[in-house]
Coordinates of C-alpha atoms and ligand atoms in Angstrom, one line a residue:
M1 CA -21.2 -4.6 14.1
I2 CA -21.2 -7.7 11.9
H3 CA -20.8 -6.6 8.3
E4 CA -21.7 -8.5 5.2
K5 CA -18.6 -10.1 4.0
V6 CA -17.3 -11.3 0.6
I7 CA -14.3 -13.6 0.8
V8 CA -11.6 -13.7 -1.8
I9 CA -9.8 -17.0 -2.0
D10 CA -6.3 -16.5 -3.1
F11 CA -4.7 -19.0 -5.6
G12 CA -1.5 -16.9 -5.8
G13 CA -2.4 -14.5 -8.6
Q14 CA -0.7 -11.2 -8.9
Y15 CA -4.0 -9.2 -8.6
N16 CA -5.4 -10.7 -5.4
Q17 CA -5.3 -7.5 -3.4
L18 CA -6.9 -5.6 -6.3
V19 CA -9.9 -7.9 -6.3
A20 CA -10.5 -7.2 -2.6
R21 CA -10.1 -3.5 -3.2
R22 CA -12.6 -3.4 -6.0
V23 CA -15.1 -5.2 -3.8
R24 CA -14.5 -2.7 -1.0
E25 CA -15.0 0.1 -3.5
C26 CA -18.6 -1.2 -3.7
N27 CA -18.8 -0.6 0.1
V28 CA -18.8 -4.3 0.8
Y29 CA -16.3 -5.6 3.4
C30 CA -13.9 -8.1 1.9
E31 CA -11.1 -10.3 3.2
I32 CA -8.5 -12.5 1.4
Y33 CA -7.7 -16.0 2.5
S34 CA -5.4 -18.6 1.1
Y35 CA -6.9 -21.5 -0.8
R36 CA -5.4 -23.7 2.0
T37 CA -7.9 -22.3 4.5
P38 CA -10.2 -25.1 5.5
L39 CA -13.7 -24.8 4.0
S40 CA -15.3 -25.0 7.5
E41 CA -13.4 -21.8 8.5
I42 CA -14.5 -20.0 5.3
L43 CA -18.1 -21.0 5.9
S44 CA -18.0 -20.0 9.6
M45 CA -17.5 -16.4 8.5
N46 CA -20.9 -16.6 6.8
P47 CA -19.8 -15.0 3.5
K48 CA -22.4 -13.5 1.2
G49 CA -20.2 -14.4 -1.8
I50 CA -16.9 -16.0 -2.6
I51 CA -14.4 -15.0 -5.4
L52 CA -11.7 -17.3 -6.5
T53 CA -8.6 -15.4 -7.8
G54 CA -6.2 -16.1 -10.7
G55 CA -3.0 -18.1 -10.1
P56 CA 0.2 -19.3 -11.7
N57 CA -0.7 -23.0 -12.0
S58 CA -2.6 -25.2 -14.5
V59 CA -5.6 -26.9 -12.8
Y60 CA -4.7 -30.3 -14.3
E61 CA -1.1 -30.3 -13.0
E62 CA -0.2 -32.5 -10.1
G63 CA -0.1 -30.5 -6.9
A64 CA -1.9 -27.5 -8.4
A65 CA -3.7 -25.2 -6.0
T66 CA -7.3 -26.5 -5.7
C67 CA -10.5 -26.3 -3.7
S68 CA -13.2 -28.7 -2.5
R69 CA -16.2 -29.4 -4.8
K70 CA -18.3 -28.8 -1.6
L71 CA -17.4 -25.1 -1.9
F72 CA -19.8 -24.9 -4.9
E73 CA -22.6 -26.8 -3.1
Q74 CA -23.3 -24.3 -0.3
G75 CA -25.8 -22.1 -2.0
I76 CA -23.3 -19.2 -1.7
P77 CA -22.7 -17.4 -5.0
V78 CA -19.2 -18.1 -6.3
L79 CA -17.3 -16.1 -8.9
G80 CA -14.1 -17.6 -10.4
L81 CA -11.6 -15.3 -12.1
C82 CA -9.1 -16.7 -14.6
Y83 CA -7.4 -19.6 -12.8
G84 CA -10.4 -19.5 -10.4
A85 CA -12.7 -19.9 -13.4
Q86 CA -10.8 -22.8 -14.8
L87 CA -10.7 -24.4 -11.4
M88 CA -14.4 -24.1 -11.0
A89 CA -14.9 -25.7 -14.5
Y90 CA -12.4 -28.5 -13.8
V91 CA -13.7 -29.4 -10.3
L92 CA -17.3 -29.5 -11.5
G93 CA -16.5 -31.9 -14.4
G94 CA -15.7 -29.6 -17.3
D95 CA -12.5 -29.7 -19.4
V96 CA -9.5 -27.3 -19.3
K97 CA -6.8 -27.6 -21.8
R98 CA -3.7 -25.7 -23.0
A99 CA -4.7 -23.5 -25.9
D100 CA -2.5 -23.3 -29.1
K101 CA -1.7 -19.7 -28.4
R102 CA -1.6 -17.6 -25.2
E103 CA -4.4 -14.9 -25.1
Y104 CA -2.7 -11.9 -23.6
G105 CA -3.6 -8.2 -23.3
K106 CA -6.5 -6.0 -24.2
T107 CA -9.0 -8.2 -26.0
V108 CA -12.3 -7.3 -27.7
T109 CA -15.0 -9.3 -25.9
E110 CA -18.7 -9.9 -26.7
F111 CA -21.2 -10.2 -23.8
D112 CA -24.6 -11.7 -23.2
T113 CA -26.0 -8.7 -21.4
S114 CA -29.1 -10.5 -20.2
S115 CA -26.9 -12.2 -17.6
F116 CA -27.0 -10.5 -14.1
L117 CA -23.2 -10.3 -14.2
F118 CA -23.1 -8.1 -17.3
Q119 CA -26.4 -6.1 -17.0
G120 CA -26.1 -2.5 -17.9
L121 CA -23.0 -3.1 -20.0
P122 CA -22.6 -2.7 -23.8
D123 CA -22.6 -5.9 -25.9
T124 CA -19.0 -5.4 -26.8
S125 CA -16.1 -4.0 -24.8
V126 CA -12.4 -4.5 -24.0
T127 CA -11.2 -6.9 -21.4
W128 CA -7.7 -7.8 -20.0
M129 CA -6.7 -11.4 -20.8
S130 CA -3.8 -13.3 -19.5
H131 CA -4.1 -17.1 -20.0
F132 CA -2.6 -20.1 -21.7
D133 CA -5.2 -22.7 -20.6
A134 CA -8.8 -22.4 -21.7
I135 CA -12.1 -23.9 -20.7
T136 CA -12.9 -26.3 -23.6
R137 CA -16.0 -27.9 -22.2
L138 CA -18.3 -26.4 -19.6
P139 CA -19.6 -28.5 -16.7
H140 CA -23.3 -29.6 -16.8
G141 CA -25.7 -26.7 -16.1
F142 CA -23.4 -23.9 -17.3
D143 CA -23.9 -21.6 -20.3
A144 CA -21.3 -19.4 -22.0
I145 CA -22.1 -15.7 -21.6
A146 CA -19.1 -14.0 -23.2
H147 CA -16.6 -14.9 -25.9
T148 CA -13.7 -13.5 -27.8
A149 CA -12.3 -14.2 -31.3
S150 CA -10.1 -17.0 -29.9
T151 CA -11.9 -18.0 -26.7
P152 CA -15.4 -19.4 -26.9
V153 CA -15.8 -19.3 -23.0
A154 CA -14.7 -15.9 -21.9
A155 CA -17.4 -16.1 -19.2
A156 CA -20.1 -18.6 -18.1
E157 CA -22.9 -19.0 -15.6
D158 CA -25.0 -21.6 -13.8
T159 CA -27.8 -19.4 -12.5
D160 CA -29.5 -22.2 -10.6
R161 CA -26.4 -22.8 -8.5
Q162 CA -25.3 -19.1 -8.6
L163 CA -21.9 -20.0 -10.0
Y164 CA -20.1 -17.6 -12.3
M165 CA -16.8 -17.8 -14.1
I166 CA -14.8 -15.1 -15.9
Q167 CA -11.7 -15.9 -17.9
F168 CA -10.4 -12.3 -18.0
H169 CA -9.5 -10.0 -15.1
P170 CA -12.3 -7.6 -14.2
E171 CA -10.2 -6.3 -11.3
V172 CA -7.6 -4.5 -13.5
L173 CA -8.4 -1.1 -15.0
H174 CA -7.7 -2.3 -18.5
T175 CA -11.0 -4.2 -18.4
Q176 CA -13.3 -1.4 -19.5
Y177 CA -16.4 -2.4 -17.4
G178 CA -14.6 -4.6 -14.9
S179 CA -15.6 -2.7 -11.7
Q180 CA -19.2 -2.7 -12.9
M181 CA -19.1 -6.5 -13.3
L182 CA -17.8 -7.0 -9.8
R183 CA -20.4 -4.6 -8.5
N184 CA -23.1 -6.6 -10.3
F185 CA -21.8 -9.7 -8.7
V186 CA -21.8 -8.4 -5.1
T187 CA -25.0 -6.5 -5.3
D188 CA -27.4 -8.3 -7.7
I189 CA -26.0 -11.8 -7.3
C190 CA -24.8 -11.9 -3.7
G191 CA -27.4 -9.4 -2.6
C192 CA -25.0 -7.3 -0.5
S193 CA -26.5 -4.1 0.8
C194 CA -23.2 -2.2 0.6
D195 CA -23.1 -0.8 4.2
W196 CA -19.3 -0.8 4.7
E197 CA -18.1 2.8 4.9
M198 CA -15.3 4.6 6.6
G199 CA -17.5 6.6 9.0
S200 CA -18.9 3.4 10.5
F201 CA -15.5 1.8 10.5
V202 CA -14.1 4.6 12.5
D203 CA -17.0 4.6 15.0
E204 CA -16.7 0.8 15.4
Q205 CA -13.0 0.9 16.0
I206 CA -13.4 3.6 18.6
K207 CA -15.8 1.3 20.5
I208 CA -13.6 -1.8 20.1
I209 CA -10.5 0.1 21.4
R210 CA -12.4 1.5 24.4
D211 CA -13.7 -2.0 25.3
K212 CA -10.2 -3.5 25.0
V213 CA -8.2 -0.8 26.7
G214 CA -10.5 0.0 29.7
N215 CA -8.4 2.3 32.0
G216 CA -5.1 1.1 30.6
K217 CA -2.2 3.1 29.3
V218 CA -1.3 3.1 25.6
L219 CA 2.0 4.1 23.9
C220 CA 2.4 5.0 20.3
A221 CA 5.5 5.7 18.3
L222 CA 4.5 8.5 16.0
S223 CA 6.6 9.0 12.9
G224 CA 4.4 11.6 11.2
G225 CA 3.7 9.2 8.4
V226 CA 0.2 8.4 7.3
D227 CA -0.3 5.1 9.0
S228 CA 1.0 6.0 12.5
S229 CA -0.7 9.3 12.4
V230 CA -4.1 7.8 11.6
A231 CA -3.6 5.1 14.2
A232 CA -2.7 7.8 16.8
V233 CA -5.8 9.9 16.1
L234 CA -8.1 6.9 16.2
L235 CA -6.6 6.0 19.6
S236 CA -6.8 9.6 20.8
K237 CA -10.5 9.8 19.9
A238 CA -11.1 6.6 21.7
I239 CA -9.1 7.0 24.9
G240 CA -7.8 10.6 25.0
K241 CA -5.1 11.2 27.5
Q242 CA -4.6 7.5 28.3
L243 CA -2.6 7.6 25.0
T244 CA 1.0 8.9 24.9
C245 CA 2.6 9.5 21.5
V246 CA 6.4 9.6 21.4
F247 CA 7.7 11.5 18.3
V248 CA 11.4 11.2 17.8
D249 CA 12.8 14.0 15.7
H250 CA 16.1 12.4 14.6
G251 CA 17.2 15.4 12.7
L252 CA 16.7 13.4 9.5
L253 CA 13.2 14.6 8.6
R254 CA 12.2 16.7 5.7
K255 CA 12.3 20.5 6.0
N256 CA 9.9 21.7 8.8
E257 CA 8.4 18.3 9.2
G258 CA 9.1 18.0 12.9
D259 CA 7.2 21.3 13.5
E260 CA 4.4 20.2 11.3
V261 CA 3.9 17.0 13.2
E262 CA 4.0 18.9 16.5
Q263 CA 1.4 21.4 15.2
V264 CA -1.0 18.6 14.5
F265 CA -0.4 16.4 17.5
G266 CA 1.2 18.7 20.1
P267 CA -0.5 20.8 22.8
D268 CA -1.7 23.4 20.3
G269 CA -3.1 20.7 17.9
S270 CA -6.6 19.5 17.7
Y271 CA -6.2 16.2 19.5
E272 CA -6.4 15.3 23.1
L273 CA -3.4 13.1 23.9
N274 CA 0.0 13.2 25.6
F275 CA 2.6 14.2 23.1
I276 CA 6.3 13.9 23.7
R277 CA 8.7 15.3 21.1
V278 CA 12.2 14.2 21.5
N279 CA 14.7 16.4 19.7
A280 CA 17.5 14.0 19.1
A281 CA 19.2 15.6 16.1
S282 CA 22.6 16.2 17.7
R283 CA 22.5 12.8 19.4
Y284 CA 22.0 11.2 15.9
Y285 CA 24.7 13.4 14.2
N286 CA 27.2 12.4 16.9
R287 CA 26.5 8.7 16.5
L288 CA 26.6 9.0 12.6
S289 CA 29.8 11.0 12.6
G290 CA 32.4 9.3 10.4
V291 CA 30.0 6.5 9.4
T292 CA 29.8 5.9 5.6
E293 CA 28.6 2.4 5.2
P294 CA 24.8 2.3 4.3
E295 CA 23.8 -0.7 6.3
Q296 CA 25.7 0.5 9.4
K297 CA 24.0 3.9 9.1
R298 CA 20.6 2.2 8.9
K299 CA 21.4 0.1 12.0
I300 CA 22.5 3.1 14.0
I301 CA 19.4 5.1 13.1
G302 CA 17.2 2.1 14.1
E303 CA 19.0 1.2 17.3
E304 CA 19.1 4.8 18.5
F305 CA 15.3 5.1 17.8
I306 CA 14.6 2.1 20.0
R307 CA 16.9 3.4 22.8
I308 CA 15.1 6.8 22.8
F309 CA 11.7 5.2 22.7
E310 CA 12.6 2.9 25.6
E311 CA 13.9 5.8 27.6
E312 CA 10.7 7.6 27.2
A313 CA 8.6 4.6 27.9
N314 CA 10.5 4.0 31.1
K315 CA 9.7 7.6 32.2
I316 CA 6.0 6.9 31.7
G317 CA 6.2 3.8 33.7
R318 CA 3.9 0.8 33.1
V319 CA 2.4 0.6 29.6
D320 CA -0.4 -1.8 28.9
Y321 CA -0.6 -1.6 25.1
L322 CA 1.6 -0.6 22.2
V323 CA 0.0 0.8 19.0
Q324 CA 1.3 -0.2 15.6
G325 CA 0.2 1.2 12.3
T326 CA 0.2 -2.2 10.5
I327 CA -2.1 -2.1 7.4
Y328 CA -3.7 -4.8 5.3
P329 CA -1.0 -5.1 2.6
D330 CA 1.5 -5.6 5.4
V331 CA -0.6 -8.5 6.7
V332 CA -1.0 -10.1 3.2
E333 CA 2.6 -9.5 2.1
S334 CA 3.9 -11.0 5.3
G335 CA 2.2 -14.2 4.3
L336 CA -0.4 -14.1 7.1
G337 CA -3.5 -13.4 5.0
G338 CA -3.3 -14.6 1.4
E339 CA -1.1 -16.8 -0.6
S340 CA 1.7 -14.2 -1.6
A341 CA 5.3 -15.0 -0.9
V342 CA 6.9 -12.9 1.9
I343 CA 7.8 -9.8 0.0
K344 CA 8.6 -7.1 2.6
S345 CA 11.9 -6.8 4.2
H346 CA 11.7 -3.2 5.1
H347 CA 11.0 -2.1 8.6
N348 CA 10.0 1.1 10.0
V349 CA 12.6 2.6 12.1
G350 CA 12.6 0.8 15.4
G351 CA 10.2 -2.0 15.1
L352 CA 9.2 -3.2 18.5
P353 CA 11.4 -2.3 21.5
E354 CA 12.3 -5.5 23.3
H355 CA 12.4 -4.2 26.9
V356 CA 9.2 -2.3 27.0
D357 CA 6.8 -4.4 29.0
F358 CA 3.3 -4.4 27.6
K359 CA 0.3 -6.7 27.5
D360 CA -0.7 -6.6 23.9
I361 CA -0.4 -4.7 20.6
I362 CA -3.2 -2.7 19.1
E363 CA -3.4 -2.5 15.3
P364 CA -6.5 -0.6 14.5
L365 CA -5.7 -0.3 10.7
R366 CA -4.9 -4.0 10.2
N367 CA -7.8 -4.5 7.9
L368 CA -7.5 -1.4 5.7
F369 CA -5.8 -0.7 2.4
K370 CA -3.7 2.4 2.1
D371 CA -6.4 4.4 0.3
E372 CA -8.9 3.4 3.1
V373 CA -6.4 4.5 5.7
R374 CA -6.3 7.9 4.0
K375 CA -10.1 8.0 4.0
A376 CA -10.2 7.1 7.7
G377 CA -7.6 9.9 8.3
L378 CA -9.8 12.5 6.6
K379 CA -12.9 11.3 8.5
L380 CA -10.9 11.8 11.7
G381 CA -10.1 15.3 10.7
L382 CA -6.4 15.0 9.8
P383 CA -5.2 17.7 7.4
A384 CA -5.1 16.6 3.7
N385 CA -1.4 17.4 3.4
L386 CA -0.6 14.9 6.1
V387 CA -3.1 12.3 4.8
Y388 CA -1.8 12.4 1.2
R389 CA 1.9 12.5 2.2
Q390 CA 4.1 10.5 0.0
P391 CA 6.0 7.6 1.7
F392 CA 9.0 8.6 3.7
P393 CA 11.5 6.0 4.9
G394 CA 12.0 5.5 8.6
P395 CA 15.8 6.2 8.4
G396 CA 14.8 9.5 6.7
L397 CA 17.4 11.6 5.0
G398 CA 20.0 9.3 6.5
I399 CA 19.6 7.2 3.4
R400 CA 19.3 10.1 1.0
I401 CA 22.7 11.5 1.9
I402 CA 25.4 9.3 0.4
G403 CA 28.2 8.8 2.8
E404 CA 28.7 10.5 6.1
V405 CA 25.7 12.4 7.5
T406 CA 26.5 15.9 8.9
A407 CA 24.2 18.7 10.0
D408 CA 25.3 20.8 7.0
K409 CA 24.5 18.0 4.5
V410 CA 21.1 17.6 6.1
R411 CA 20.4 21.3 5.7
I412 CA 21.4 21.1 2.0
V413 CA 19.2 18.1 1.2
Q414 CA 16.3 19.5 3.2
D415 CA 16.4 22.8 1.3
A416 CA 16.8 21.2 -2.1
D417 CA 14.0 18.8 -1.4
A418 CA 11.7 21.5 -0.3
I419 CA 12.2 23.4 -3.6
F420 CA 11.6 20.2 -5.6
R421 CA 8.4 19.5 -3.8
D422 CA 7.3 23.1 -4.0
E423 CA 7.7 23.2 -7.8
V424 CA 6.1 19.8 -8.4
A425 CA 3.1 20.8 -6.2
K426 CA 2.5 23.8 -8.5
S427 CA 1.3 21.5 -11.2
N428 CA -1.8 20.7 -9.3
D429 CA -3.9 19.2 -12.1
N430 CA -2.5 15.8 -11.3
P431 CA -0.8 15.2 -14.7
S432 CA 0.1 11.7 -15.9
W433 CA 3.8 12.2 -15.0
M434 CA 3.0 13.0 -11.4
P435 CA 5.4 10.8 -9.4
D436 CA 4.3 8.5 -6.7
Q437 CA 7.4 9.3 -4.8
Y438 CA 10.0 12.0 -5.4
F439 CA 12.7 13.7 -3.5
A440 CA 16.1 15.3 -3.6
A441 CA 19.2 13.3 -2.4
L442 CA 22.7 14.4 -1.8
S443 CA 25.4 12.7 -3.8
N444 CA 28.9 12.3 -2.4
M445 CA 30.3 14.0 -5.6
R446 CA 31.8 17.4 -5.6
S447 CA 32.7 19.1 -8.9
V448 CA 34.0 22.3 -10.3
G449 CA 31.6 25.0 -11.3
V450 CA 31.5 28.7 -11.8
M451 CA 29.2 31.2 -10.0
G452 CA 29.6 34.8 -10.9
D453 CA 33.3 35.1 -11.5
E454 CA 34.1 32.6 -8.8
R455 CA 35.3 29.0 -9.2
T456 CA 33.1 26.7 -7.0
Y457 CA 33.8 23.2 -5.8
D458 CA 30.5 22.0 -4.5
Y459 CA 28.1 19.1 -4.1
A460 CA 25.7 17.6 -6.7
I461 CA 22.1 17.1 -5.8
V462 CA 20.3 14.2 -7.3
L463 CA 16.6 14.5 -8.1
R464 CA 14.7 11.2 -7.9
A465 CA 11.1 10.8 -9.0
V466 CA 9.3 7.5 -9.7
K467 CA 6.0 6.2 -10.9
T468 CA 5.2 3.0 -9.1
V469 CA 2.2 0.9 -8.0
D470 CA 3.7 -1.2 -5.4
F471 CA 7.2 0.3 -4.7
M472 CA 8.7 -3.1 -5.6
T473 CA 9.3 -2.0 -9.2
A474 CA 9.4 1.6 -10.4
E475 CA 10.1 3.7 -13.5
S476 CA 11.5 7.2 -13.5
S477 CA 8.8 9.8 -14.0
S478 CA 8.8 11.9 -17.1
I479 CA 8.7 15.3 -15.3
P480 CA 8.6 18.0 -17.9
W481 CA 11.9 19.5 -18.8
E482 CA 10.8 23.1 -17.8
I483 CA 9.9 22.0 -14.3
L484 CA 13.3 20.2 -13.9
Q485 CA 15.0 23.3 -15.2
T486 CA 13.2 25.6 -12.8
V487 CA 14.0 23.2 -9.9
T488 CA 17.6 23.1 -10.9
N489 CA 18.0 26.8 -11.2
R490 CA 16.3 27.4 -7.9
I491 CA 18.4 24.8 -6.1
I492 CA 21.6 26.2 -7.4
N493 CA 20.6 29.8 -6.6
E494 CA 19.0 29.2 -3.3
V495 CA 20.9 26.3 -1.6
R496 CA 24.4 27.1 -0.5
G497 CA 26.9 24.3 -1.1
V498 CA 25.3 23.0 -4.4
N499 CA 26.6 23.8 -7.9
R500 CA 25.1 20.9 -9.9
V501 CA 21.8 19.1 -10.2
L502 CA 21.3 15.6 -11.8
Y503 CA 18.1 13.8 -12.6
D504 CA 18.2 10.0 -11.9
L505 CA 16.6 8.0 -14.8
T506 CA 17.3 4.6 -13.4
S507 CA 14.3 2.2 -13.0
K508 CA 13.9 -0.3 -10.2
P509 CA 15.3 -2.9 -10.8
P510 CA 18.2 -2.5 -11.2
G511 CA 18.2 0.7 -9.1
T512 CA 16.4 1.0 -5.8
I513 CA 14.2 4.0 -5.1
E514 CA 16.3 5.3 -2.2
M515 CA 20.0 5.9 -2.7
E516 CA 21.3 3.7 0.2
Ligands
LIG1 P1 13.8 1.0 -2.1 O1 14.8 2.0 -1.8 O2 14.0 -0.3 -1.4 O3 12.4 1.6 -1.5 O4 13.5 0.8 -3.6 C1 11.1 1.1 -1.7 C2 10.2 1.9 -0.8 O5 10.5 1.7 0.6 C3 10.8 2.8 1.2 N1 11.9 2.5 2.1 C4 11.8 2.4 3.5 N2 10.8 2.6 4.3 N3 12.1 2.0 6.2 C5 10.9 2.4 5.6 O6 10.0 2.7 6.4 C6 13.2 1.8 5.4 O7 14.2 1.4 5.9 C7 13.0 2.0 4.0 N4 13.9 1.8 3.0 C8 13.2 2.2 1.8 C9 11.2 3.8 0.2 O8 11.1 5.2 0.6 C10 10.3 3.4 -1.0 O9 9.0 4.0 -0.8

């Protein structure tokens, strides 16, 4: 079960995860490590190839991120990208200098297609450049294999030592043949046989879990979201009824969501596991009654979740392992894998309960990107509507209802949200405006309207729909006017208690995606 591995050494560039994803798209397993990782550790993993990422420094600055010259003397193919390319040139005795002008954006580039790196490509295509420094003299043994109008060394190679450098970013989609270049590197240069695929990942994980768990008992907090669902199914395939999933329906889920989760995982579903659904809506509404401050609401929702989870765990008795749906970006973003700053401060509702006694945590998806988790879910037979579900925050509708949460407000926002999702889903040709996350929220504003001959004084629903790559920044999505009008008309006609619908155009920053 040892896969060929390509290692990405991270110098702090913004596209580090993208590089690893592109390599995995070639069915080659790939992991990201910080440039601070000792060379001996990198070599002990026996990589078939190494890729050095971009980064914010200049190689000649004092204290700049660097690497040992020995890295290039191991006979392992190395590809440097942007900063990684400059670093390779600098460490091996070439010159890197600040250019007169920054080269930025889509740039016409000419290639020597006799190089293994560029074989099968046209002589000229567009690449994505983003650099101030440039390689002004190549180290001994290197030849330039690409250039642009202003950069004589857009790429270079030393075929004897199997060292390659690319000044642009092949990992971003703006580089026309970027994926093909990375594929050429991992297949033709590193000689990888491309045997990493989801089916074998799933089979391997099942075996690893069985070996680890033995006869032990495992507990999983199931939210109905993609990650915890895929983790639960994987565990269920591995250990069946030794797994208990606790699903807390806090009454703040989307319309029918609790029942949908139960249909998949409950006694009538297709998986063998112990499923406990805790219907805690009234308990939550009681605790949230009169509470209007957003952080306090979040705290109450989280605390109550842990309390319920603990109560259920205590009923089960001794638990050996707890399952968590941690995925690879969580590992990298929490600063454990690569070089990124700690970005994430969000937590799923609950986190880890403190008083549940367990031996160890199982994180079967720890090495997967989100799209890979989805593929694993499909392999495991999860329904597509669950696998492709948009993200939904742990505190649920609690942070989409501004101010106090009541059962009636939950009903309003659930009904409005269901209509919005229904209408967007009808445009199923995946248009460019298709939001990455969209929902209805309930404002705390009531205003005067007229319905028939009657004066109304009702709530305003806010529609929120964003395009985003990483959920850290976002733009409002340009949903066609007609769709927004249909949604508005339907909400006002079908949802009692609403007489106005507003569309939120705020980007993030300064807005956040959720309302509270
Ligand atoms: P914001 O509102 O911070 O949201 O722009 C960014 C992304 O994170 C999700 N989100 C959460 N997810 N627990 C979660 O599991 C939370 O407390 C939470 N708050 C926000 C939000 O849905 C969006 O995708």
